[in-house]
GROMACS .gro file of C-alpha atoms in nm:
model
  462
    1MET     CA    1  -2.242 -22.221  -3.720
    2SER     CA    2  -2.077 -22.195  -3.365
    3VAL     CA    3  -2.347 -22.148  -3.075
    4GLN     CA    4  -2.221 -21.900  -2.823
    5PHE     CA    5  -2.594 -21.889  -2.628
    6LYS     CA    6  -2.705 -22.249  -2.604
    7PHE     CA    7  -3.060 -22.319  -2.478
    8PRO     CA    8  -3.166 -22.616  -2.261
    9ASP     CA    9  -3.316 -22.915  -2.451
   10GLY     CA   10  -3.678 -22.896  -2.549
   11PHE     CA   11  -3.679 -22.492  -2.531
   12TRP     CA   12  -3.992 -22.347  -2.693
   13TRP     CA   13  -3.937 -22.140  -3.004
   14GLY     CA   14  -4.230 -21.990  -3.158
   15SER     CA   15  -4.439 -21.678  -3.162
   16ALA     CA   16  -4.753 -21.569  -3.023
   17THR     CA   17  -5.096 -21.430  -3.179
   18SER     CA   18  -5.484 -21.370  -3.078
   19ALA     CA   19  -5.768 -21.427  -3.258
   20THR     CA   20  -5.904 -21.108  -3.317
   21GLN     CA   21  -5.571 -21.006  -3.458
   22ILE     CA   22  -5.510 -21.221  -3.700
   23GLU     CA   23  -5.839 -21.449  -3.767
   24GLY     CA   24  -6.039 -21.187  -3.983
   25ALA     CA   25  -6.374 -21.357  -4.066
   26ALA     CA   26  -6.525 -21.112  -3.796
   27ASP     CA   27  -6.882 -21.209  -3.970
   28LYS     CA   28  -6.821 -21.543  -4.109
   29GLY     CA   29  -6.838 -21.860  -3.971
   30GLY     CA   30  -7.137 -21.796  -3.741
   31LYS     CA   31  -6.918 -21.577  -3.521
   32GLY     CA   32  -7.098 -21.332  -3.272
   33LYS     CA   33  -6.994 -21.007  -3.221
   34ASN     CA   34  -6.725 -20.896  -2.965
   35ILE     CA   35  -6.643 -20.517  -2.844
   36TRP     CA   36  -6.414 -20.443  -3.122
   37ASP     CA   37  -6.668 -20.514  -3.390
   38GLU     CA   38  -6.890 -20.315  -3.196
   39TRP     CA   39  -6.661 -20.009  -3.153
   40TYR     CA   40  -6.517 -20.007  -3.498
   41ALA     CA   41  -6.886 -20.008  -3.590
   42VAL     CA   42  -6.961 -19.694  -3.385
   43GLU     CA   43  -6.619 -19.514  -3.374
   44PRO     CA   44  -6.405 -19.637  -3.706
   45ASN     CA   45  -6.203 -19.260  -3.658
   46ARG     CA   46  -6.056 -19.427  -3.325
   47PHE     CA   47  -5.857 -19.699  -3.540
   48PHE     CA   48  -5.538 -19.608  -3.748
   49GLU     CA   49  -5.651 -19.528  -4.114
   50GLY     CA   50  -5.976 -19.644  -4.037
   51VAL     CA   51  -5.890 -20.004  -4.064
   52GLY     CA   52  -6.106 -20.231  -3.831
   53PRO     CA   53  -6.113 -20.587  -3.750
   54GLN     CA   54  -6.317 -20.741  -4.005
   55THR     CA   55  -6.033 -20.913  -4.212
   56THR     CA   56  -5.717 -20.843  -4.055
   57SER     CA   57  -5.418 -21.098  -4.161
   58GLY     CA   58  -5.700 -21.379  -4.294
   59PHE     CA   59  -5.563 -21.627  -4.057
   60TYR     CA   60  -5.934 -21.810  -4.070
   61ASP     CA   61  -5.902 -21.888  -4.430
   62LYS     CA   62  -5.510 -21.921  -4.452
   63TYR     CA   63  -5.418 -22.134  -4.156
   64LYS     CA   64  -5.275 -22.444  -4.354
   65GLU     CA   65  -5.025 -22.211  -4.531
   66ASP     CA   66  -4.918 -22.025  -4.236
   67VAL     CA   67  -4.859 -22.354  -4.010
   68GLN     CA   68  -4.621 -22.457  -4.277
   69LEU     CA   69  -4.470 -22.145  -4.285
   70MET     CA   70  -4.411 -22.187  -3.886
   71LYS     CA   71  -4.266 -22.517  -3.963
   72GLN     CA   72  -4.053 -22.384  -4.210
   73ILE     CA   73  -3.877 -22.126  -3.956
   74GLY     CA   74  -3.841 -22.369  -3.690
   75HIS     CA   75  -4.132 -22.344  -3.450
   76ASN     CA   76  -4.204 -22.602  -3.217
   77THR     CA   77  -4.468 -22.441  -3.041
   78PHE     CA   78  -4.736 -22.144  -3.130
   79ARG     CA   79  -4.971 -21.961  -2.908
   80LEU     CA   80  -5.270 -21.891  -3.035
   81SER     CA   81  -5.617 -21.765  -2.861
   82ILE     CA   82  -5.982 -21.865  -2.906
   83SER     CA   83  -6.253 -21.621  -2.984
   84TRP     CA   84  -6.508 -21.672  -2.726
   85SER     CA   85  -6.779 -21.474  -2.951
   86ARG     CA   86  -6.700 -21.727  -3.236
   87LEU     CA   87  -6.701 -22.044  -3.022
   88ILE     CA   88  -7.025 -21.935  -2.846
   89PRO     CA   89  -7.186 -21.652  -3.000
   90GLY     CA   90  -7.337 -21.405  -2.748
   91GLY     CA   91  -7.108 -21.574  -2.491
   92ARG     CA   92  -7.355 -21.843  -2.336
   93GLY     CA   93  -7.528 -22.133  -2.471
   94GLU     CA   94  -7.457 -22.368  -2.755
   95VAL     CA   95  -7.137 -22.417  -2.894
   96ASN     CA   96  -7.083 -22.288  -3.274
   97GLN     CA   97  -6.993 -22.600  -3.471
   98GLU     CA   98  -6.823 -22.443  -3.765
   99ALA     CA   99  -6.620 -22.265  -3.488
  100ALA     CA  100  -6.518 -22.581  -3.336
  101ALA     CA  101  -6.447 -22.748  -3.640
  102PHE     CA  102  -6.207 -22.478  -3.749
  103TYR     CA  103  -6.040 -22.456  -3.378
  104ASN     CA  104  -6.001 -22.832  -3.390
  105ASN     CA  105  -5.863 -22.822  -3.750
  106VAL     CA  106  -5.622 -22.556  -3.664
  107ILE     CA  107  -5.488 -22.737  -3.369
  108ASP     CA  108  -5.473 -23.065  -3.568
  109GLU     CA  109  -5.277 -22.900  -3.810
  110LEU     CA  110  -5.019 -22.753  -3.558
  111ILE     CA  111  -4.990 -23.111  -3.415
  112ALA     CA  112  -4.938 -23.293  -3.760
  113ASN     CA  113  -4.632 -23.038  -3.818
  114ASP     CA  114  -4.484 -23.101  -3.469
  115ILE     CA  115  -4.575 -22.771  -3.341
  116GLU     CA  116  -4.729 -22.774  -2.978
  117PRO     CA  117  -5.045 -22.564  -2.946
  118PHE     CA  118  -5.050 -22.304  -2.658
  119VAL     CA  119  -5.427 -22.197  -2.643
  120ASN     CA  120  -5.526 -21.907  -2.449
  121LEU     CA  121  -5.902 -21.847  -2.356
  122TYR     CA  122  -5.948 -21.459  -2.338
  123HIS     CA  123  -5.745 -21.205  -2.536
  124PHE     CA  124  -5.923 -20.862  -2.485
  125ASP     CA  125  -6.207 -20.966  -2.683
  126MET     CA  126  -6.542 -20.967  -2.471
  127PRO     CA  127  -6.871 -21.061  -2.647
  128LEU     CA  128  -7.057 -20.760  -2.728
  129GLU     CA  129  -7.384 -20.902  -2.516
  130LEU     CA  130  -7.199 -20.970  -2.249
  131GLN     CA  131  -7.021 -20.648  -2.241
  132ASN     CA  132  -7.386 -20.496  -2.244
  133GLU     CA  133  -7.460 -20.685  -1.938
  134GLY     CA  134  -7.155 -20.516  -1.782
  135GLY     CA  135  -6.856 -20.718  -1.897
  136TRP     CA  136  -6.624 -20.813  -1.613
  137GLU     CA  137  -6.808 -20.587  -1.385
  138SER     CA  138  -7.071 -20.870  -1.360
  139ARG     CA  139  -7.047 -21.172  -1.165
  140ALA     CA  140  -7.297 -21.344  -1.408
  141VAL     CA  141  -7.018 -21.272  -1.675
  142VAL     CA  142  -6.729 -21.443  -1.477
  143ASP     CA  143  -6.983 -21.739  -1.432
  144ALA     CA  144  -7.024 -21.739  -1.854
  145TYR     CA  145  -6.663 -21.722  -1.870
  146ALA     CA  146  -6.606 -22.028  -1.632
  147ASP     CA  147  -6.893 -22.226  -1.849
  148TYR     CA  148  -6.695 -22.112  -2.193
  149ALA     CA  149  -6.373 -22.250  -2.036
  150ARG     CA  150  -6.522 -22.572  -1.968
  151GLU     CA  151  -6.648 -22.634  -2.322
  152ALA     CA  152  -6.306 -22.542  -2.502
  153PHE     CA  153  -6.115 -22.809  -2.196
  154LYS     CA  154  -6.372 -23.055  -2.318
  155LEU     CA  155  -6.372 -22.988  -2.700
  156PHE     CA  156  -5.969 -22.927  -2.726
  157GLY     CA  157  -5.833 -23.079  -2.395
  158ASP     CA  158  -5.763 -23.432  -2.539
  159ARG     CA  159  -5.463 -23.258  -2.775
  160VAL     CA  160  -5.381 -22.938  -2.599
  161GLY     CA  161  -5.133 -22.954  -2.323
  162LYS     CA  162  -5.075 -22.613  -2.265
  163TRP     CA  163  -5.411 -22.391  -2.151
  164PHE     CA  164  -5.395 -21.995  -2.023
  165THR     CA  165  -5.710 -21.829  -1.887
  166PHE     CA  166  -5.603 -21.467  -2.014
  167ASN     CA  167  -5.354 -21.255  -2.180
  168GLU     CA  168  -5.260 -20.951  -2.027
  169PRO     CA  169  -5.557 -20.896  -1.800
  170ILE     CA  170  -5.447 -20.566  -1.671
  171VAL     CA  171  -5.466 -20.437  -2.049
  172PRO     CA  172  -5.857 -20.450  -2.048
  173VAL     CA  173  -5.853 -20.279  -1.687
  174GLU     CA  174  -5.605 -20.004  -1.791
  175GLY     CA  175  -5.771 -19.941  -2.146
  176GLY     CA  176  -6.156 -19.974  -2.058
  177TYR     CA  177  -6.150 -19.850  -1.729
  178LEU     CA  178  -5.856 -19.632  -1.669
  179TYR     CA  179  -5.732 -19.434  -1.943
  180ASP     CA  180  -5.968 -19.482  -2.245
  181PHE     CA  181  -5.785 -19.659  -2.493
  182HIS     CA  182  -6.053 -19.976  -2.510
  183TYR     CA  183  -6.401 -20.023  -2.512
  184PRO     CA  184  -6.619 -19.929  -2.312
  185ASN     CA  185  -6.399 -19.624  -2.240
  186VAL     CA  186  -6.473 -19.574  -1.890
  187VAL     CA  187  -6.277 -19.365  -1.673
  188ASP     CA  188  -6.342 -19.501  -1.286
  189ALA     CA  189  -6.069 -19.637  -1.093
  190LYS     CA  190  -6.366 -19.815  -0.861
  191ARG     CA  191  -6.496 -19.978  -1.172
  192ALA     CA  192  -6.150 -20.075  -1.308
  193ALA     CA  193  -6.071 -20.238  -0.942
  194GLN     CA  194  -6.404 -20.441  -0.996
  195VAL     CA  195  -6.311 -20.541  -1.350
  196GLY     CA  196  -5.954 -20.641  -1.243
  197TYR     CA  197  -6.085 -20.837  -0.933
  198HIS     CA  198  -6.380 -21.006  -1.126
  199THR     CA  199  -6.116 -21.114  -1.382
  200MET     CA  200  -5.893 -21.281  -1.099
  201VAL     CA  201  -6.201 -21.482  -0.998
  202ALA     CA  202  -6.287 -21.575  -1.351
  203HIS     CA  203  -5.930 -21.700  -1.352
  204ALA     CA  204  -5.962 -21.908  -1.069
  205LYS     CA  205  -6.285 -22.053  -1.157
  206ALA     CA  206  -6.150 -22.162  -1.486
  207VAL     CA  207  -5.855 -22.296  -1.311
  208GLU     CA  208  -6.082 -22.499  -1.087
  209VAL     CA  209  -6.264 -22.619  -1.373
  210PHE     CA  210  -5.948 -22.732  -1.536
  211ARG     CA  211  -5.861 -22.948  -1.237
  212SER     CA  212  -6.200 -23.116  -1.232
  213LEU     CA  213  -6.143 -23.231  -1.548
  214ASP     CA  214  -5.828 -23.425  -1.462
  215MET     CA  215  -5.648 -23.346  -1.780
  216LYS     CA  216  -5.356 -23.580  -1.800
  217GLY     CA  217  -5.047 -23.430  -1.798
  218ALA     CA  218  -5.159 -23.093  -1.909
  219GLN     CA  219  -5.095 -22.731  -1.742
  220ILE     CA  220  -5.288 -22.444  -1.705
  221GLY     CA  221  -5.141 -22.075  -1.675
  222ILE     CA  222  -5.178 -21.722  -1.701
  223ILE     CA  223  -5.022 -21.473  -1.946
  224LEU     CA  224  -4.908 -21.153  -1.765
  225ASN     CA  225  -4.710 -20.848  -1.934
  226LEU     CA  226  -4.468 -20.793  -1.631
  227THR     CA  227  -4.281 -20.443  -1.671
  228PRO     CA  228  -4.030 -20.386  -1.391
  229SER     CA  229  -4.109 -20.057  -1.240
  230TYR     CA  230  -3.746 -19.885  -1.200
  231PRO     CA  231  -3.688 -19.615  -0.967
  232ARG     CA  232  -3.510 -19.282  -1.077
  233SER     CA  233  -3.296 -19.312  -0.782
  234GLN     CA  234  -3.240 -19.515  -0.448
  235ASN     CA  235  -3.399 -19.223  -0.272
  236PRO     CA  236  -3.694 -19.354  -0.063
  237ALA     CA  237  -3.956 -19.151  -0.211
  238ASP     CA  238  -3.830 -19.287  -0.571
  239LEU     CA  239  -3.814 -19.653  -0.452
  240LYS     CA  240  -4.175 -19.585  -0.294
  241ALA     CA  241  -4.314 -19.482  -0.629
  242SER     CA  242  -4.161 -19.784  -0.797
  243ARG     CA  243  -4.288 -20.004  -0.530
  244ILE     CA  244  -4.629 -19.858  -0.577
  245ALA     CA  245  -4.665 -19.884  -0.973
  246ASP     CA  246  -4.541 -20.232  -0.926
  247LEU     CA  247  -4.821 -20.311  -0.710
  248PHE     CA  248  -5.063 -20.156  -0.952
  249PHE     CA  249  -4.921 -20.298  -1.272
  250ASN     CA  250  -4.762 -20.609  -1.201
  251ARG     CA  251  -4.852 -20.754  -0.840
  252SER     CA  252  -5.201 -20.693  -0.869
  253PHE     CA  253  -5.232 -21.023  -1.114
  254LEU     CA  254  -4.903 -21.179  -1.030
  255ASP     CA  255  -4.935 -21.248  -0.667
  256PRO     CA  256  -5.297 -21.339  -0.651
  257SER     CA  257  -5.218 -21.572  -0.968
  258VAL     CA  258  -4.895 -21.736  -0.863
  259LEU     CA  259  -4.923 -21.689  -0.458
  260GLY     CA  260  -5.298 -21.742  -0.436
  261GLU     CA  261  -5.337 -21.378  -0.239
  262TYR     CA  262  -5.326 -21.002  -0.288
  263PRO     CA  263  -5.043 -20.784  -0.147
  264GLN     CA  264  -5.183 -20.626   0.149
  265GLU     CA  265  -5.025 -20.277   0.060
  266LEU     CA  266  -5.243 -20.285  -0.249
  267ILE     CA  267  -5.545 -20.386  -0.060
  268ASP     CA  268  -5.460 -20.084   0.203
  269ILE     CA  269  -5.420 -19.823  -0.077
  270LEU     CA  270  -5.751 -19.928  -0.234
  271GLU     CA  271  -5.927 -19.930   0.100
  272GLU     CA  272  -5.773 -19.600   0.218
  273HIS     CA  273  -5.896 -19.401  -0.100
  274GLY     CA  274  -6.252 -19.587  -0.115
  275GLN     CA  275  -6.160 -19.793  -0.429
  276LEU     CA  276  -6.206 -20.119  -0.298
  277PRO     CA  277  -6.400 -20.409  -0.527
  278VAL     CA  278  -6.684 -20.583  -0.384
  279THR     CA  279  -6.603 -20.931  -0.279
  280GLU     CA  280  -6.796 -21.248  -0.214
  281PRO     CA  281  -6.758 -21.488   0.061
  282GLY     CA  282  -6.527 -21.758  -0.065
  283ASP     CA  283  -6.352 -21.585  -0.319
  284GLY     CA  284  -6.019 -21.591  -0.109
  285GLN     CA  285  -6.041 -21.939  -0.054
  286LEU     CA  286  -6.114 -21.983  -0.456
  287ILE     CA  287  -5.808 -21.783  -0.590
  288LYS     CA  288  -5.584 -21.939  -0.282
  289SER     CA  289  -5.696 -22.263  -0.404
  290ASN     CA  290  -5.649 -22.225  -0.767
  291THR     CA  291  -5.290 -22.103  -0.851
  292VAL     CA  292  -5.113 -22.161  -1.169
  293ASP     CA  293  -4.876 -22.414  -1.304
  294LEU     CA  294  -4.705 -22.202  -1.560
  295LEU     CA  295  -4.659 -21.846  -1.624
  296GLY     CA  296  -4.642 -21.683  -1.937
  297VAL     CA  297  -4.445 -21.340  -1.943
  298ASN     CA  298  -4.480 -21.076  -2.188
  299TYR     CA  299  -4.204 -20.811  -2.190
  300TYR     CA  300  -4.156 -20.508  -2.444
  301GLN     CA  301  -4.021 -20.221  -2.236
  302PRO     CA  302  -3.956 -20.117  -1.889
  303ARG     CA  303  -4.151 -19.870  -1.688
  304ARG     CA  304  -3.964 -19.589  -1.517
  305VAL     CA  305  -4.084 -19.371  -1.233
  306LYS     CA  306  -4.013 -19.115  -0.976
  307ALA     CA  307  -4.164 -18.952  -0.687
  308LYS     CA  308  -4.452 -18.721  -0.716
  309GLU     CA  309  -4.339 -18.385  -0.849
  310THR     CA  310  -4.656 -18.200  -0.741
  311LEU     CA  311  -4.986 -18.322  -0.527
  312PRO     CA  312  -5.282 -18.494  -0.725
  313ASN     CA  313  -5.568 -18.279  -0.812
  314PRO     CA  314  -5.838 -18.366  -0.574
  315TYR     CA  315  -6.098 -18.292  -0.828
  316SER     CA  316  -5.936 -18.542  -1.078
  317PRO     CA  317  -6.003 -18.894  -1.093
  318PHE     CA  318  -5.813 -19.126  -0.870
  319MET     CA  319  -5.547 -19.282  -1.086
  320PRO     CA  320  -5.236 -19.506  -0.987
  321GLU     CA  321  -5.039 -19.196  -1.108
  322TRP     CA  322  -5.140 -19.020  -0.812
  323PHE     CA  323  -4.859 -19.215  -0.640
  324PHE     CA  324  -4.559 -19.171  -0.902
  325ASP     CA  325  -4.469 -18.986  -1.187
  326HIS     CA  326  -4.319 -19.142  -1.504
  327TYR     CA  327  -3.944 -19.081  -1.581
  328GLU     CA  328  -3.750 -19.027  -1.895
  329MET     CA  329  -3.421 -19.156  -1.829
  330PRO     CA  330  -3.156 -18.946  -1.986
  331GLY     CA  331  -2.949 -19.157  -2.257
  332ARG     CA  332  -3.197 -19.464  -2.269
  333LYS     CA  333  -3.219 -19.684  -2.597
  334MET     CA  334  -3.478 -19.651  -2.800
  335ASN     CA  335  -3.678 -19.802  -3.081
  336LYS     CA  336  -3.684 -19.491  -3.264
  337TYR     CA  337  -3.930 -19.636  -3.527
  338ARG     CA  338  -4.183 -19.702  -3.206
  339GLY     CA  339  -4.095 -19.450  -2.948
  340TRP     CA  340  -4.037 -19.735  -2.690
  341GLU     CA  341  -3.755 -19.780  -2.486
  342ILE     CA  342  -3.532 -20.080  -2.535
  343TYR     CA  343  -3.412 -20.230  -2.184
  344GLU     CA  344  -3.310 -20.605  -2.254
  345LYS     CA  345  -3.192 -20.662  -1.909
  346GLY     CA  346  -3.565 -20.611  -1.791
  347ILE     CA  347  -3.600 -20.987  -1.877
  348TYR     CA  348  -3.343 -21.117  -1.676
  349ASP     CA  349  -3.473 -20.869  -1.387
  350ILE     CA  350  -3.834 -21.016  -1.434
  351MET     CA  351  -3.706 -21.384  -1.402
  352MET     CA  352  -3.487 -21.292  -1.105
  353ASN     CA  353  -3.775 -21.164  -0.944
  354LEU     CA  354  -3.985 -21.508  -1.038
  355LYS     CA  355  -3.705 -21.712  -0.884
  356GLU     CA  356  -3.639 -21.522  -0.572
  357ASN     CA  357  -4.015 -21.414  -0.472
  358TYR     CA  358  -4.246 -21.653  -0.682
  359GLY     CA  359  -4.112 -21.989  -0.615
  360ASN     CA  360  -3.925 -22.038  -0.926
  361ILE     CA  361  -4.261 -22.077  -1.128
  362GLU     CA  362  -4.217 -22.270  -1.467
  363SER     CA  363  -4.226 -21.974  -1.701
  364PHE     CA  364  -4.160 -21.830  -2.063
  365ILE     CA  365  -4.138 -21.544  -2.254
  366SER     CA  366  -4.502 -21.554  -2.421
  367GLU     CA  367  -4.443 -21.223  -2.619
  368ASN     CA  368  -4.165 -20.985  -2.680
  369GLY     CA  369  -4.109 -20.784  -2.989
  370MET     CA  370  -4.046 -20.495  -3.190
  371GLY     CA  371  -4.289 -20.286  -3.373
  372VAL     CA  372  -4.194 -20.072  -3.681
  373GLN     CA  373  -4.385 -19.843  -3.880
  374ASP     CA  374  -4.336 -19.834  -4.281
  375GLU     CA  375  -4.149 -20.162  -4.278
  376ASP     CA  376  -4.107 -20.139  -4.660
  377ARG     CA  377  -3.856 -19.872  -4.676
  378PHE     CA  378  -3.606 -20.145  -4.533
  379ILE     CA  379  -3.664 -20.400  -4.860
  380LYS     CA  380  -3.343 -20.480  -5.044
  381ASP     CA  381  -3.384 -20.753  -5.305
  382GLY     CA  382  -3.768 -20.809  -5.229
  383GLN     CA  383  -3.701 -20.841  -4.847
  384ILE     CA  384  -3.713 -20.656  -4.547
  385GLN     CA  385  -3.401 -20.626  -4.402
  386ASP     CA  386  -3.545 -20.633  -4.032
  387ASP     CA  387  -3.168 -20.648  -3.883
  388TYR     CA  388  -3.321 -20.406  -3.592
  389ARG     CA  389  -3.568 -20.669  -3.515
  390ILE     CA  390  -3.297 -20.951  -3.493
  391GLU     CA  391  -3.059 -20.731  -3.284
  392PHE     CA  392  -3.375 -20.652  -3.059
  393ILE     CA  393  -3.462 -21.060  -3.010
  394LYS     CA  394  -3.070 -21.141  -2.963
  395GLY     CA  395  -3.016 -20.884  -2.675
  396HIS     CA  396  -3.336 -21.020  -2.467
  397LEU     CA  397  -3.225 -21.381  -2.546
  398GLU     CA  398  -2.895 -21.306  -2.406
  399TRP     CA  399  -3.034 -21.160  -2.094
  400LEU     CA  400  -3.268 -21.468  -2.078
  401HIS     CA  401  -3.008 -21.717  -2.105
  402LYS     CA  402  -2.859 -21.553  -1.826
  403ALA     CA  403  -3.114 -21.582  -1.610
  404ILE     CA  404  -3.148 -21.969  -1.730
  405GLU     CA  405  -2.768 -22.012  -1.660
  406GLU     CA  406  -2.848 -21.865  -1.284
  407GLY     CA  407  -3.149 -22.124  -1.225
  408ALA     CA  408  -3.454 -21.960  -1.338
  409ASN     CA  409  -3.682 -22.169  -1.476
  410ALA     CA  410  -3.795 -22.023  -1.806
  411LYS     CA  411  -3.863 -22.285  -2.074
  412GLY     CA  412  -3.918 -22.089  -2.426
  413TYR     CA  413  -3.944 -21.772  -2.621
  414HIS     CA  414  -4.212 -21.675  -2.815
  415LEU     CA  415  -4.217 -21.350  -3.066
  416TRP     CA  416  -4.514 -21.111  -3.107
  417SER     CA  417  -4.562 -21.229  -3.352
  418PHE     CA  418  -4.581 -21.491  -3.630
  419MET     CA  419  -4.683 -21.229  -3.872
  420ASP     CA  420  -4.799 -20.849  -3.916
  421ASN     CA  421  -5.143 -20.844  -3.747
  422TRP     CA  422  -5.410 -20.628  -3.663
  423SER     CA  423  -5.319 -20.444  -3.352
  424TRP     CA  424  -5.631 -20.312  -3.160
  425MET     CA  425  -5.636 -19.946  -3.261
  426ASN     CA  426  -5.324 -19.925  -3.417
  427ALA     CA  427  -5.467 -20.157  -3.703
  428TYR     CA  428  -5.134 -20.206  -3.914
  429LYS     CA  429  -4.954 -19.911  -3.819
  430ASN     CA  430  -4.678 -20.078  -3.644
  431ARG     CA  431  -4.532 -20.430  -3.797
  432TYR     CA  432  -4.403 -20.700  -3.555
  433GLY     CA  433  -4.420 -21.009  -3.777
  434PHE     CA  434  -4.162 -21.263  -3.863
  435PHE     CA  435  -4.338 -21.263  -4.203
  436SER     CA  436  -4.509 -20.941  -4.356
  437VAL     CA  437  -4.857 -20.951  -4.493
  438ASP     CA  438  -4.999 -20.766  -4.730
  439ILE     CA  439  -5.303 -20.608  -4.628
  440GLU     CA  440  -5.481 -20.630  -5.001
  441THR     CA  441  -5.368 -20.943  -5.107
  442LYS     CA  442  -5.281 -21.119  -4.763
  443GLU     CA  443  -4.965 -21.254  -4.948
  444ARG     CA  444  -4.708 -21.337  -4.678
  445THR     CA  445  -4.367 -21.268  -4.728
  446PRO     CA  446  -4.051 -21.375  -4.469
  447LYS     CA  447  -3.842 -21.113  -4.367
  448LYS     CA  448  -3.488 -21.149  -4.256
  449SER     CA  449  -3.575 -21.209  -3.905
  450ALA     CA  450  -3.776 -21.546  -4.040
  451ASP     CA  451  -3.454 -21.680  -4.186
  452TRP     CA  452  -3.234 -21.595  -3.858
  453ILE     CA  453  -3.514 -21.753  -3.633
  454LYS     CA  454  -3.508 -22.080  -3.814
  455GLN     CA  455  -3.145 -22.100  -3.757
  456VAL     CA  456  -3.141 -22.020  -3.393
  457SER     CA  457  -3.437 -22.272  -3.349
  458GLU     CA  458  -3.239 -22.543  -3.543
  459ASN     CA  459  -2.930 -22.471  -3.349
  460ASN     CA  460  -3.106 -22.419  -3.028
  461GLY     CA  461  -2.934 -22.113  -2.973
  462PHE     CA  462  -2.699 -21.858  -3.152
   0.00000   0.00000   0.00000
């Protein structure tokens, strides 16, 4: 096949997953409870069709088969996360040897099949005991995380060369402390700011530990869901709205992790409204000295905003939305199966921003994907014909290719996800995988996109 869009040699083709979303075995192998196990036990009705995190996609038992499937479709890299509550039940103390053996086996299996493991330490899954101490509101939990990171580096660092501290750290802030879509379901912006700040301190401490261990040739990074904030118009009021949305949702983690400091405008806004977090002496230097080597970028949809139509209600809780309104652009392209806007150029805009304003840091698309409900309706000759997903990936890769041609330092593309997985509150409502998963039997079946990505990986382009 002739290749119109050729990617650089050594480009990372693969996919991304997280422990809670694929492992299952929630009460097997000595795993402790995390906040998802607890929330599901308390409020199962908050989860789509009452499906919880106990079994999910069964990766814990089927990892060997899954790695073979990854190899078959041309993966040369794969991102997984370690479950803190599995590796160190309760979050502190002894390593669970069954968990260490499991992750060692997964890593070894990947390497044996020429797939480089990218390992992320935290993906929304706080050990329950630590959440009961306050979670990321607690400085002691920050220290426990640094200890957990040290154990993981020591256990697996001889074979893992790509490490990530957090995936989408803004999401637990939004979900758990602003908008009530994650446990502990707090609505309090000041506590949200504290959680965000302590997450950043925890990240910097983990990077500091990583550097102290002198991991030869290894890199450490963070994975951020960077969502460009597009203004409705070039009117100064709309531009200001988009700038402030960007401060809250992108730059709150991007600036400190890559540049080593927070945007002054964000500090000023929080200070003016009495929402600043508590800090400790030395934090600023810690963050400044421990910036990342590598940035994972998750991109699904744009954020479109406009100036406020009405003043915020002074009796309502402080929210980022005090400064902007969401805007639905007429004629936007939609994923009609999920309700999200599809805007492929967003990936290019992110990469150009990193090139121009963030030292062109080495980066890669660590998640991009399309969730679709009831995909079985697209079965033909025994296979889900997910042409919509192929078109979605193609469109984003074309813009990523353009960014690379213009000098962006982008090294790879990972789809969310390798197989259909359990999605937090949505459970199995929206399917994202190259492989479909039968929830009852756990059987994996390749979709049309799996065949397509194999060709792309083999040709290093399309």
